[in-house]
XYZ file of C-alpha atoms in Angstrom:
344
model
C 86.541 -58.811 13.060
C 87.260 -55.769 11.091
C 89.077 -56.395 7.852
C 91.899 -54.529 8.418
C 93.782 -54.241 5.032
C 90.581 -53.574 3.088
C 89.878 -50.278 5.969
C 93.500 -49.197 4.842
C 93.205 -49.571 0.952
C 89.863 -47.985 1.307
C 91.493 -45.008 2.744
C 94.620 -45.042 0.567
C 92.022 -45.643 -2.495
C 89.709 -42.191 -1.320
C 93.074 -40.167 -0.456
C 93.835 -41.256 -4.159
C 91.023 -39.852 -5.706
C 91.019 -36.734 -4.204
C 94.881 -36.331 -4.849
C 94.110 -36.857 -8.457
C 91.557 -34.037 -8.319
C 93.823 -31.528 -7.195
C 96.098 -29.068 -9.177
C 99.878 -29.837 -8.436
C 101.975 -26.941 -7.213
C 103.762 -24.396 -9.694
C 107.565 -24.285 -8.881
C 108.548 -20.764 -6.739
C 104.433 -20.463 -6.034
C 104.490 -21.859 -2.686
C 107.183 -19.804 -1.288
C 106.052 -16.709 -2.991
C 102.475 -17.222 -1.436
C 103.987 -17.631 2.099
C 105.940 -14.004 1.734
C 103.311 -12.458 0.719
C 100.698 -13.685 3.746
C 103.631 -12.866 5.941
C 103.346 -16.670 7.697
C 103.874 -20.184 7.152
C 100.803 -22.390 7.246
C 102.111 -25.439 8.939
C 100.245 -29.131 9.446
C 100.803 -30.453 12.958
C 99.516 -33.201 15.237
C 96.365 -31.727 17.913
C 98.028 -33.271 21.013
C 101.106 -35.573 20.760
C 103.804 -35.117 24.099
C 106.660 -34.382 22.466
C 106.032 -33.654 19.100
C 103.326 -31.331 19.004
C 100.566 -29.742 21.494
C 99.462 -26.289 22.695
C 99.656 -24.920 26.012
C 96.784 -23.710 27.686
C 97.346 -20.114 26.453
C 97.418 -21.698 22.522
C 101.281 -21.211 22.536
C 102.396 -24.701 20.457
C 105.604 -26.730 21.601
C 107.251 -29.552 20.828
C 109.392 -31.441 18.315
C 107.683 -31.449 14.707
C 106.613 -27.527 15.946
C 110.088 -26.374 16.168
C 110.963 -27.824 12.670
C 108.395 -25.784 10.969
C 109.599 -22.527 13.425
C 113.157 -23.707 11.734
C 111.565 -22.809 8.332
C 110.485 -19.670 9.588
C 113.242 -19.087 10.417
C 115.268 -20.116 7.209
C 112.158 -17.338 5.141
C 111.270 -14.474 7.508
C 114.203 -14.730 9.766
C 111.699 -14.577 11.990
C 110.435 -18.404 13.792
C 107.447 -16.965 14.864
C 105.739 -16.111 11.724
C 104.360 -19.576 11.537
C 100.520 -20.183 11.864
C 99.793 -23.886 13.590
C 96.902 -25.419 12.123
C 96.023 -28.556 14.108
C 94.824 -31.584 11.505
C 93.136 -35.199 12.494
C 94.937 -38.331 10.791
C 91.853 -38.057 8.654
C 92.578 -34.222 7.714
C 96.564 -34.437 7.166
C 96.536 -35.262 3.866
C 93.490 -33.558 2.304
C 94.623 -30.200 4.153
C 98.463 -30.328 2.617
C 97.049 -31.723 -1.163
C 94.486 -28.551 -1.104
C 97.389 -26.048 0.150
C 95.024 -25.887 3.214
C 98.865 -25.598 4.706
C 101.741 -25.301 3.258
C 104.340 -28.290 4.887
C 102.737 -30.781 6.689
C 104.367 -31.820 10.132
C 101.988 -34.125 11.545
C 103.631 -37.894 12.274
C 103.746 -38.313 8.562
C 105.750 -42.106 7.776
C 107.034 -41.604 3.973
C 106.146 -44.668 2.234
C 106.026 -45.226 -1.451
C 102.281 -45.008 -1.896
C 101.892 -41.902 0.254
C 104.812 -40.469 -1.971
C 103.306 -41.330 -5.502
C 99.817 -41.889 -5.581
C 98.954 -38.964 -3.336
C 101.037 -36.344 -4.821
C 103.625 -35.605 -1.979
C 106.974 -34.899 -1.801
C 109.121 -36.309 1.350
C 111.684 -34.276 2.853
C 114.638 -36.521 4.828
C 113.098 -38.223 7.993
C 113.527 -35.862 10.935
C 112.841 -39.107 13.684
C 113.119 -42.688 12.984
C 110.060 -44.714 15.291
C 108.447 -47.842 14.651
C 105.360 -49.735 15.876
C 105.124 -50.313 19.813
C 103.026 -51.670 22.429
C 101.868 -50.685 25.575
C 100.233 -52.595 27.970
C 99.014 -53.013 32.001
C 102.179 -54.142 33.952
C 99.450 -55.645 35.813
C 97.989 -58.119 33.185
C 101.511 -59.941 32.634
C 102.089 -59.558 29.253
C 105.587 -59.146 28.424
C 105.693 -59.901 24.403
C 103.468 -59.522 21.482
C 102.716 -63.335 21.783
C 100.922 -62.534 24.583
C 98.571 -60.441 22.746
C 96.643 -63.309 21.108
C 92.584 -62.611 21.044
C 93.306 -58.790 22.789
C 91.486 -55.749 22.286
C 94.049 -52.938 21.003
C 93.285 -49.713 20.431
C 94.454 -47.498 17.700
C 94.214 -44.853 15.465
C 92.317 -44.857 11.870
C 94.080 -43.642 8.600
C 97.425 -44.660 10.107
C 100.304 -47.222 9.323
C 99.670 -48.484 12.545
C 96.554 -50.524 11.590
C 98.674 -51.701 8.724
C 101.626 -52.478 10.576
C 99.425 -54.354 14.135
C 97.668 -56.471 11.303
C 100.515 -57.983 9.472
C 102.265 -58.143 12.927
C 99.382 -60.245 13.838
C 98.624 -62.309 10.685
C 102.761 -63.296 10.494
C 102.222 -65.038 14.274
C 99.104 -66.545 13.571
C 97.390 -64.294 16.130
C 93.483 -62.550 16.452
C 92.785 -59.148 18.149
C 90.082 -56.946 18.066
C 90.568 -53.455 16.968
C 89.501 -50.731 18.739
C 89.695 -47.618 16.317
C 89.306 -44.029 17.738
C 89.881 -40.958 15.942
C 90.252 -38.468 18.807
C 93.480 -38.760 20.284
C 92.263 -38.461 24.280
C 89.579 -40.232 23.327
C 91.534 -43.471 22.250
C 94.040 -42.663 25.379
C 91.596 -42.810 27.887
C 89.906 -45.873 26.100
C 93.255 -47.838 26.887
C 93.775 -46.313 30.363
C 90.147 -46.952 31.693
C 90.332 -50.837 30.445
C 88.321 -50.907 27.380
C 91.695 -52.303 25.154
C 94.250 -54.649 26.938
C 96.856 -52.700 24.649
C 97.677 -49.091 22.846
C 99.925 -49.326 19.535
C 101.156 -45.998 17.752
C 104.590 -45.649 16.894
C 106.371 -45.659 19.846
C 108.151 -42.693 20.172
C 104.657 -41.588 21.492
C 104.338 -44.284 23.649
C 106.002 -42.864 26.849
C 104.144 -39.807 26.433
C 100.625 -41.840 27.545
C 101.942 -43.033 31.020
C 100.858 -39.223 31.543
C 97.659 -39.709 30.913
C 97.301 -42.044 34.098
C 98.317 -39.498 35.850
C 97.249 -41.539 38.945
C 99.330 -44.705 38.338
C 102.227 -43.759 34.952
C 104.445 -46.805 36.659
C 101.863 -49.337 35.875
C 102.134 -49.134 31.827
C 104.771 -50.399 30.610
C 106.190 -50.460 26.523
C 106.716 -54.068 25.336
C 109.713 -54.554 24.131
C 110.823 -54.374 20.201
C 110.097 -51.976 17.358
C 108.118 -53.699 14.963
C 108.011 -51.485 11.809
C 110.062 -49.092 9.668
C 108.265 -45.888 10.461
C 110.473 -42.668 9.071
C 108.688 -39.493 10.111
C 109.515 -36.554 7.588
C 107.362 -33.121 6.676
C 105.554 -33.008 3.319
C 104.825 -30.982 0.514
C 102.829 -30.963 -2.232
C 104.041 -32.399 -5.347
C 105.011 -29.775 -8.592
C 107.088 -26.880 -6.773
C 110.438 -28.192 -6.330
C 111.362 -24.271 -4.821
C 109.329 -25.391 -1.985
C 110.591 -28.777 -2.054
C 114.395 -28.191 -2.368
C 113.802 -25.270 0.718
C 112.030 -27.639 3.179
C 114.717 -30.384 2.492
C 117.692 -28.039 2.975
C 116.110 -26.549 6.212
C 116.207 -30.585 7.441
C 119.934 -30.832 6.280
C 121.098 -27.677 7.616
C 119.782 -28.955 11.467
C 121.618 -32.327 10.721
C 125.527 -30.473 9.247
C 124.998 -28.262 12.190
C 124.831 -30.873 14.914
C 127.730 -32.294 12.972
C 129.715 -29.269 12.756
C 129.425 -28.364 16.163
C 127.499 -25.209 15.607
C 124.804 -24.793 17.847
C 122.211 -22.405 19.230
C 124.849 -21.961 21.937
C 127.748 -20.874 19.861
C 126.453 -19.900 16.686
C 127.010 -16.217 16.946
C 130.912 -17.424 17.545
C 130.798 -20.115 14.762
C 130.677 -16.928 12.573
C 134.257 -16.164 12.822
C 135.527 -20.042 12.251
C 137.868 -20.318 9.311
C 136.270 -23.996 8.695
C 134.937 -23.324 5.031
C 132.106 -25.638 5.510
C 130.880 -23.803 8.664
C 131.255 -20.848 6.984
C 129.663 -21.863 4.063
C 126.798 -23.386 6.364
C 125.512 -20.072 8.084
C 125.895 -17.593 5.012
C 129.105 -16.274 5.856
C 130.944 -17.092 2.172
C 128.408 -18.109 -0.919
C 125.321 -17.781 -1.844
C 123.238 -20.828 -1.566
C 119.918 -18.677 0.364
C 120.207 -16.844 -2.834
C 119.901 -20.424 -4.919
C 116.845 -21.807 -2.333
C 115.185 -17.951 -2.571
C 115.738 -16.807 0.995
C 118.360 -14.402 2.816
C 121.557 -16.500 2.469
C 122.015 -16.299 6.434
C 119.110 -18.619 6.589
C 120.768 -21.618 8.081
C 122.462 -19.056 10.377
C 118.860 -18.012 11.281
C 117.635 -21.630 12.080
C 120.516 -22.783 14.351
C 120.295 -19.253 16.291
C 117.033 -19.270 16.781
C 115.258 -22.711 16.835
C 118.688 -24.675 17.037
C 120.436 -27.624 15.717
C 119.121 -31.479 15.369
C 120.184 -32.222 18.866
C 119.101 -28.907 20.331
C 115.489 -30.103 18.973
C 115.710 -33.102 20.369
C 117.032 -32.503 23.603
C 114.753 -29.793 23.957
C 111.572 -32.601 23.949
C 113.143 -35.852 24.726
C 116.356 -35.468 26.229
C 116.597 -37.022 29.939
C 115.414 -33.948 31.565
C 111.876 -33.717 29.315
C 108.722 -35.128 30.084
C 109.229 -37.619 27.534
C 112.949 -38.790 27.851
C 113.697 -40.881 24.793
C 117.302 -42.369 23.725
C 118.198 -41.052 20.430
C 118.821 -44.729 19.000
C 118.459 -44.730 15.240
C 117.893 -40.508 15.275
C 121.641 -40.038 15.630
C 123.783 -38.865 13.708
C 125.423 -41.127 10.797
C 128.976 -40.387 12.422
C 127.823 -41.686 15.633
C 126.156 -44.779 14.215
C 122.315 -43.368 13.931
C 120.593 -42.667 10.347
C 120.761 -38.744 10.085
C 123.503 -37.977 7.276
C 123.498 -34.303 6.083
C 124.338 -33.470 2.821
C 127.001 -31.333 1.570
C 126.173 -27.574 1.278
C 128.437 -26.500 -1.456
């Protein structure tokens, strides 16, 4: 059996080195970089249903794609000057610590070692997910329990093979790994029988049935989420221009929502004599001035890419392909865990 926790600190151990090799990022160079190539560079997952994946004519959709069109939108006022540059698990964090792209947007958990010892910089999570399960309705298994001596397939370089082998080790139960890189390539290993389970987060769990496209009924997601696993886009380390912009971009989606100003009504939302609202899309102040963009830059995101639950609904609300309940990615007035900060 593959020692799981020495793979992981391997990785974390290489991703170290190379972190420490590379030059951190000079304060106001990032942005200035992106005006002057006239687009954003911006990480994203290959082919994940609902987050991230192009279409057949290379036009990208999905969740994590529209936040870095949002930060288009917030520079250019423009949210289609944004190149997509598709990155492995393997890739993600070499291609963001070498500027290969400038915010990476690619299923990235924050966790303190990620944070520190390879020179990132978190923005607030955009989607709260944790490890999940899914298995053959078929083979009766109906709890992690149930999983003792299976073959589960996963990804490499991810929390995931963390997270499945202290899951495991906590119950006192064996499973064989199964760990493939290529995204279809581990999918169809768990659809054609080679693992009696599939673990990623699971948020991305629905989004498989698809694959079967034969039989999507007979998967089903064991219940429970068995991990804290905070998605949020990344920068590099040393330009806190860059930093405080991405961050702000996140916020601006979450007051929105909360506001009431949305994609729908912005253009309305103009004339409101609520000083926060006004405040929000550039109408009094000058806080684009302060991040070093147009101050109508929140204005720009909500009207054209929208706010946090125009995103969402957009990729996962009931009438998606992957219908998720917003659970924990509500906002903090409605019980969930996004909480905007104030904009004055």
């Amino acid at each position: 059996m593959i020692n799981m926790k020495a793979v992981g600190f391997a990785a974390i151990a290489g991703l170290t080195l190379a972190a420490a090799g590379m030059a951190q990022a000079e304060t106001g160079a990032t942005l200035a970089a992106v005006k002057a190539r006239g687009e954003m560079l911006c990480g994203v997952h290959p082919a994940r249903h609902g987050f991230a994946a192009p279409d057949s004519r290379g036009e990208w959709s999905g969740f994590e794609v529209d936040f870095c069109r949002a930060l288009a939108a917030a520079i250019f006022g423009d949210a289609t000057k944004v190149r997509f540059v598709a990155l492995s698990s393997q890739q993600r964090f070499p291609a963001i610590q070498s500027g290969e792209v400038d915010v990476l947007a690619r299923n990235v958990t924050a966790t303190l070692g990620r944070d520190t010892a390879l020179g990132l910089n978190f923005a607030p999570p955009i989607f709260y997910t944790g490890t999940g399960f899914l298995v053959r309705a078929a083979d009766g298994i109906t709890k992690v329990e149930d999983l003792d001596g299976a073959t589960i397939c996963m990804a490499p370089g991810s929390t995931t093979e963390r997270n499945v082998a202290q899951i495991f080790a906590a119950r006192g139960l064996t499973y064989t790994p199964v760990v493939i890189e290529n995204n279809k390539q581990l999918v169809d290993a768990y659809v054609t029988g080679r693992c009696d389970a599939l673990t990623k987060d699971k948020a991305a769990l629905p989004g498989v049935r698809a694959f079967d496209t034969e039989n999507p009924a007979d998967h089903i997601l064991l219940p429970g989420i068995f991990s804290k696993e905070p998605l949020a886009m990344a920068v590099r380390q040393g330009d806190d221009q860059w930093y405080d912009l991405v961050k702000w971009v996140t916020y601006a989606t979450f007051n929105a929502e909360e506001m009431g100003v949305s994609q729908a009504n912005v253009d309305e939302m103009k004339s409101s004599e609520d000083l926060d609202i006004q405040t929000l899309l550039g109408v009094i102040g000058d806080n684009g001035t302060k991040l070093g963009v147009d101050n109508a830059w929140a204005y720009n995101v909500v009207k054209q890419v929208g706010n946090y639950k125009d995103i969402y609904m957009r990729h996962f609300g009931p009438d998606s392909p992957v219908a998720l309940d917003r659970d924990y990615n509500q906002l903090w007035t409605e019980g969930g865990l996004l909480y905007g900060f104030p904009m004055q």
